[in-house]
Short mmCIF file of C-alpha atoms and ligand atoms in Angstrom, two decimals:
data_model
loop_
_atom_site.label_atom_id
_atom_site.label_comp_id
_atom_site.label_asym_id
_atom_site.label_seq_id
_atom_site.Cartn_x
_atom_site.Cartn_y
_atom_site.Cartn_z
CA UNK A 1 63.38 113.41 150.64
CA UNK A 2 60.87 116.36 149.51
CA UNK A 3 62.80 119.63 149.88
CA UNK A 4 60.85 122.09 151.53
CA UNK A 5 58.89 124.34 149.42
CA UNK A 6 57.40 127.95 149.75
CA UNK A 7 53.53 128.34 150.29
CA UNK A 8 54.20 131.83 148.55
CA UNK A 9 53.38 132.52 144.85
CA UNK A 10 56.85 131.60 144.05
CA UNK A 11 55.64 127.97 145.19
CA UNK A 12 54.92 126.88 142.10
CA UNK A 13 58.60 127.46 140.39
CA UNK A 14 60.19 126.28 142.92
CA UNK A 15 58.36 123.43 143.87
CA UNK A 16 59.26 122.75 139.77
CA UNK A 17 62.62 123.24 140.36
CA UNK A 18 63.12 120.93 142.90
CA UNK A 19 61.37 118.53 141.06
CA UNK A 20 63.18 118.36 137.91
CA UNK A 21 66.72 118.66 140.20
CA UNK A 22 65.05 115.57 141.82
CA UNK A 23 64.55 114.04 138.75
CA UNK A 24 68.03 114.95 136.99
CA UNK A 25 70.02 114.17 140.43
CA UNK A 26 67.94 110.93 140.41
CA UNK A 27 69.15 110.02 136.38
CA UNK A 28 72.78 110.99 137.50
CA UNK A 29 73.50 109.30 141.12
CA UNK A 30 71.74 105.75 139.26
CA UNK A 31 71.31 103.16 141.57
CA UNK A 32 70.53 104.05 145.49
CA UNK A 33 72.41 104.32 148.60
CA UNK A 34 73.96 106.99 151.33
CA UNK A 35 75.88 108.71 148.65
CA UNK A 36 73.64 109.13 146.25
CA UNK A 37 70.62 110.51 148.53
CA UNK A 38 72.93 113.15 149.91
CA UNK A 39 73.83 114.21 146.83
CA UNK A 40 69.94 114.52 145.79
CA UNK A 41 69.66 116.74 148.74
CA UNK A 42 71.97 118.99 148.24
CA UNK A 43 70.71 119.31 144.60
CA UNK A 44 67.14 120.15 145.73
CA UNK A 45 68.51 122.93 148.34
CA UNK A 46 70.64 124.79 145.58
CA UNK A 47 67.90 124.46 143.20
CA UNK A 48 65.29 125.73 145.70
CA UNK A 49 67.35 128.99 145.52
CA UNK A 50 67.64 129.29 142.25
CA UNK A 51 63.59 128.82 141.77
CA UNK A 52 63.40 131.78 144.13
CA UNK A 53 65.52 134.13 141.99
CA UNK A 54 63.71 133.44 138.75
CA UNK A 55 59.95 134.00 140.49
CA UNK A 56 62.04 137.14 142.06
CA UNK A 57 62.94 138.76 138.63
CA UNK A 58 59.62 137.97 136.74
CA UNK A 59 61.35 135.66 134.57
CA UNK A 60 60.02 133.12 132.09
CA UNK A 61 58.75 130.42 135.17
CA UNK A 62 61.05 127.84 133.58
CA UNK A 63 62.89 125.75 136.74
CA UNK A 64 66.00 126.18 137.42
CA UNK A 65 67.82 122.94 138.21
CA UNK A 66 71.36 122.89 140.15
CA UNK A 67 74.49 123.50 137.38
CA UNK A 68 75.96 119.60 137.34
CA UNK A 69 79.32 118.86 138.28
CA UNK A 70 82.59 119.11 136.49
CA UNK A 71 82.34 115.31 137.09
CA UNK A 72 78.32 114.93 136.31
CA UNK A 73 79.54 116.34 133.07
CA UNK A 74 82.54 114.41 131.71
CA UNK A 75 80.73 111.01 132.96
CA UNK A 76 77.58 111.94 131.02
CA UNK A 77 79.96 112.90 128.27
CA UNK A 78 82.22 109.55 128.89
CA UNK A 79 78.38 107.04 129.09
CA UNK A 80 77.19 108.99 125.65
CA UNK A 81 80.60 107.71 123.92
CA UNK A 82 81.23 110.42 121.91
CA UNK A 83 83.82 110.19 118.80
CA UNK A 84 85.25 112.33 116.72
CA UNK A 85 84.51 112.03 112.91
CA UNK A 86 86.38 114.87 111.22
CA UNK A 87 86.52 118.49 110.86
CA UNK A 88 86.25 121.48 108.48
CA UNK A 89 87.15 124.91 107.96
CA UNK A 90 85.63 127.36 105.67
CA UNK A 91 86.50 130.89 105.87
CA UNK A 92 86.53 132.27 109.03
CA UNK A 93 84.59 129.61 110.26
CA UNK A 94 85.74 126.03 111.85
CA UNK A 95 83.33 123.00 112.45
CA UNK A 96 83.64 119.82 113.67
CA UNK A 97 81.74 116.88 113.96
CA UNK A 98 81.23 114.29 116.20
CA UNK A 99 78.89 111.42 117.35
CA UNK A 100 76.86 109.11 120.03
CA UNK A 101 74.76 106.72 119.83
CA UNK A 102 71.28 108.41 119.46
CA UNK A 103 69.71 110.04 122.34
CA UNK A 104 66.96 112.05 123.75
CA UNK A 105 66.92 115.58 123.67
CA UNK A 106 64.62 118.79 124.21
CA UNK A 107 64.34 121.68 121.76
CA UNK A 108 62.19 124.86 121.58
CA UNK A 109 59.62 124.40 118.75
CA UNK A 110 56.40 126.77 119.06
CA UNK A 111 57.16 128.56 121.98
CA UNK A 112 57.28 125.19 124.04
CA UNK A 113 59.81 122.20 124.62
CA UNK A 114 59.56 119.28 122.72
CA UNK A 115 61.29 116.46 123.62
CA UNK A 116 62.44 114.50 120.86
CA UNK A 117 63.54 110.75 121.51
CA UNK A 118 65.24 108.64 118.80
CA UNK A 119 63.05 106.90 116.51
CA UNK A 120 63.42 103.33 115.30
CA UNK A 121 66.38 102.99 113.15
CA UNK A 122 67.94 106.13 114.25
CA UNK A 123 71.79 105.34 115.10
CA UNK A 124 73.52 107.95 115.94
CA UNK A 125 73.48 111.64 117.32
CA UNK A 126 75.20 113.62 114.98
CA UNK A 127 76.65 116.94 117.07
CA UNK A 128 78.26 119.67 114.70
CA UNK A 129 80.28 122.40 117.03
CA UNK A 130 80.46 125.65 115.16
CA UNK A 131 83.61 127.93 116.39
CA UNK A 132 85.50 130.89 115.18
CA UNK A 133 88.79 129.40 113.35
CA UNK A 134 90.87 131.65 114.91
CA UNK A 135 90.03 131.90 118.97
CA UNK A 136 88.07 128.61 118.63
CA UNK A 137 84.82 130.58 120.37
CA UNK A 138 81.45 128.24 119.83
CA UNK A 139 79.30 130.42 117.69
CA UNK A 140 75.62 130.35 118.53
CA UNK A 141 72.05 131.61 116.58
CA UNK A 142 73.30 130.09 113.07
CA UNK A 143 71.85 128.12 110.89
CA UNK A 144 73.46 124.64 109.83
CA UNK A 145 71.66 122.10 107.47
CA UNK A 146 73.33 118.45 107.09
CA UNK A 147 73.02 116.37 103.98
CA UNK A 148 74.87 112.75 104.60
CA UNK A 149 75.80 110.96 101.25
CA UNK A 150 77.18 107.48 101.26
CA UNK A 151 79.97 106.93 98.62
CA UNK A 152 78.25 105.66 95.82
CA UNK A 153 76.13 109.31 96.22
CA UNK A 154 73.18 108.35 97.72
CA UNK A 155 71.86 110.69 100.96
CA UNK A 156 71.53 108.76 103.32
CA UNK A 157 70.08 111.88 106.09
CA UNK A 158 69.46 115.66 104.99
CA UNK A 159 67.98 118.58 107.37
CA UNK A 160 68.63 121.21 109.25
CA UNK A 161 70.11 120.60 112.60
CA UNK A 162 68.71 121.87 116.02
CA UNK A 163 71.23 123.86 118.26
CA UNK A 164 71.70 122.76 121.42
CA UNK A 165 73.54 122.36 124.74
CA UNK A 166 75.25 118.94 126.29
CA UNK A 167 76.58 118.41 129.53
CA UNK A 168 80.88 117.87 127.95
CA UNK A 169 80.32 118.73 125.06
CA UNK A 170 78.66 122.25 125.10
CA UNK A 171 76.97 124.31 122.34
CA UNK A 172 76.63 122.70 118.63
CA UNK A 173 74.22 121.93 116.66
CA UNK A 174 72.90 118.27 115.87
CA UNK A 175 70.12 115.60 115.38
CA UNK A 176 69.42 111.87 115.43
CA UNK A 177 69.95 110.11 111.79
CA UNK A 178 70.33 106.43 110.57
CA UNK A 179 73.59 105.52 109.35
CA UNK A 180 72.91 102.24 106.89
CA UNK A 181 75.86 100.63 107.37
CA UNK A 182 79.31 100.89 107.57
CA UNK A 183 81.86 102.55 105.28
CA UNK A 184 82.42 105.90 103.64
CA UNK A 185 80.55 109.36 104.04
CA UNK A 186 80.50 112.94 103.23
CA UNK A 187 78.91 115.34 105.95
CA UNK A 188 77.94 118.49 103.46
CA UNK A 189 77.03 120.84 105.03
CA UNK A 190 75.66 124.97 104.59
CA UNK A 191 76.50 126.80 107.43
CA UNK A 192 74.57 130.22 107.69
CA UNK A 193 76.14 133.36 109.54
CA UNK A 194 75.42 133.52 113.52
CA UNK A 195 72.44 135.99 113.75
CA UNK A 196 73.54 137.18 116.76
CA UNK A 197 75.11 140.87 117.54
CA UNK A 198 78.92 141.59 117.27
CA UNK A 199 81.46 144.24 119.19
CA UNK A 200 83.31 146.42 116.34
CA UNK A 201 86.01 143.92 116.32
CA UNK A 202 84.53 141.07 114.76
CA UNK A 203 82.07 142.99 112.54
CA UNK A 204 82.73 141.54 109.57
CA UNK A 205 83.89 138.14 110.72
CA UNK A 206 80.93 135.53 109.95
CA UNK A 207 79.12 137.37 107.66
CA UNK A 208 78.50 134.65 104.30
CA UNK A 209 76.95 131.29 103.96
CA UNK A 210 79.23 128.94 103.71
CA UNK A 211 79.99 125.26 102.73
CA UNK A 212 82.33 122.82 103.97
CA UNK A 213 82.14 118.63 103.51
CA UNK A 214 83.80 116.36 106.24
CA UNK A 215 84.67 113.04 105.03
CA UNK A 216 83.99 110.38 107.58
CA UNK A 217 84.04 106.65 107.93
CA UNK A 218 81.48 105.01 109.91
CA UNK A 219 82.47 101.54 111.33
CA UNK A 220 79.48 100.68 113.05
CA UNK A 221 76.75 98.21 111.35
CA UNK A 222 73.08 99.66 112.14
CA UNK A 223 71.42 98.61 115.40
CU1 CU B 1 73.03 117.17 120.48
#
């Protein structure tokens, strides 16, 4: 089952590629049989391809694993039961939250990727999707930091969150926390303008820091 790989120098990428497709077709199809190992193959061929445009364009030598599935996608999103706490707008801006249970993810920190998996206590992935209130566009490149305060005041999780990407559930920004127990919560959050560049048209759209606080209740008891 190893694709066939290039003894060029663009070995190297795409012998990487096909190795993490392996490894992400391997985490999706979950337990053997026919169906599953053709699907792995035909992973590994598309990704092969890929590999050989990035080496082709001098790009950053990060692998290029096969896009998943319209249905990859909603039964990752489906497995990481995500649910919908509340929403905000302020200004111009709309943001919503949501949650999973906790979960491993990868972010950028120091010019590498470091994977960061929940740590003991940690309950939930928090996932905050920042959009334009208007078209409903995902904004990207802005800052968010999340304080959680239980009702009698006390903050229970405070930081800044880490954009990323999820297969359903797209671009927002989130983190792992511990939720104590259940009940009542405020989400407060600061939500800096997208430093990112604008057409003439939405110039001035996005432009302030500001604040918004989603009220939540939380009905699971800590794990
Ligand atoms: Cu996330």
């Amino acid at each position: 089952m190893t694709p066939r790989t290039r003894t060029s120098s663009g070995s190297r990428a795409t012998a990487l590629a096909a190795a993490a497709t392996l490894a992400l077709a391997g985490v999706l199809a979950g337990c053997g049989g026919g169906e599953d190992d053709a699907r792995v193959s035909a992973s590994g061929t598309t990704a092969t391809a890929h590999g050989d445009g990035h080496a082709d364009h001098g790009a950053t030598g990060e692998p290029a694993a096969a896009a998943p599935s319209k249905a990859d996608q909603q039964a990752h999103a489906a497995t990481m039961q995500m649910r919908r706490l509340g929403s905000a707008t302020a200004g111009d801006r709309k943001i919503e939250l949501d949650a999973s249970d906790a979960t491993t993810f990868t972010v950028p920190e120091g010019g590498r990727f470091v994977t960061h998996r929940p740590r003991k206590g940690e309950n939930a992935h928090l996932m905050l999707m920042l959009s334009d209130v208007e078209t409903g566009e995902r904004l990207p490149d802005a800052t968010i930091t999340l304080r959680v305060v239980d009702a009698a005041g006390k903050v229970v999780s405070s930081g800044p969150q880490y954009p990323m990407f999820g297969m359903g559930m797209g671009m927002h920004y989130g983190d792992n926390v511990t939720i104590p127990k259940a009940g009542r919560y405020v989400a407060q959050l600061v939500v800096g303008p997208p430093m990112i560049g604008r057409h003439g048209d939405v110039a001035q759209r996005w432009t302030t820091t500001v604040r918004a606080e989603i009220p939540f209740t939380w009905e699971d008891a800590a794990r």
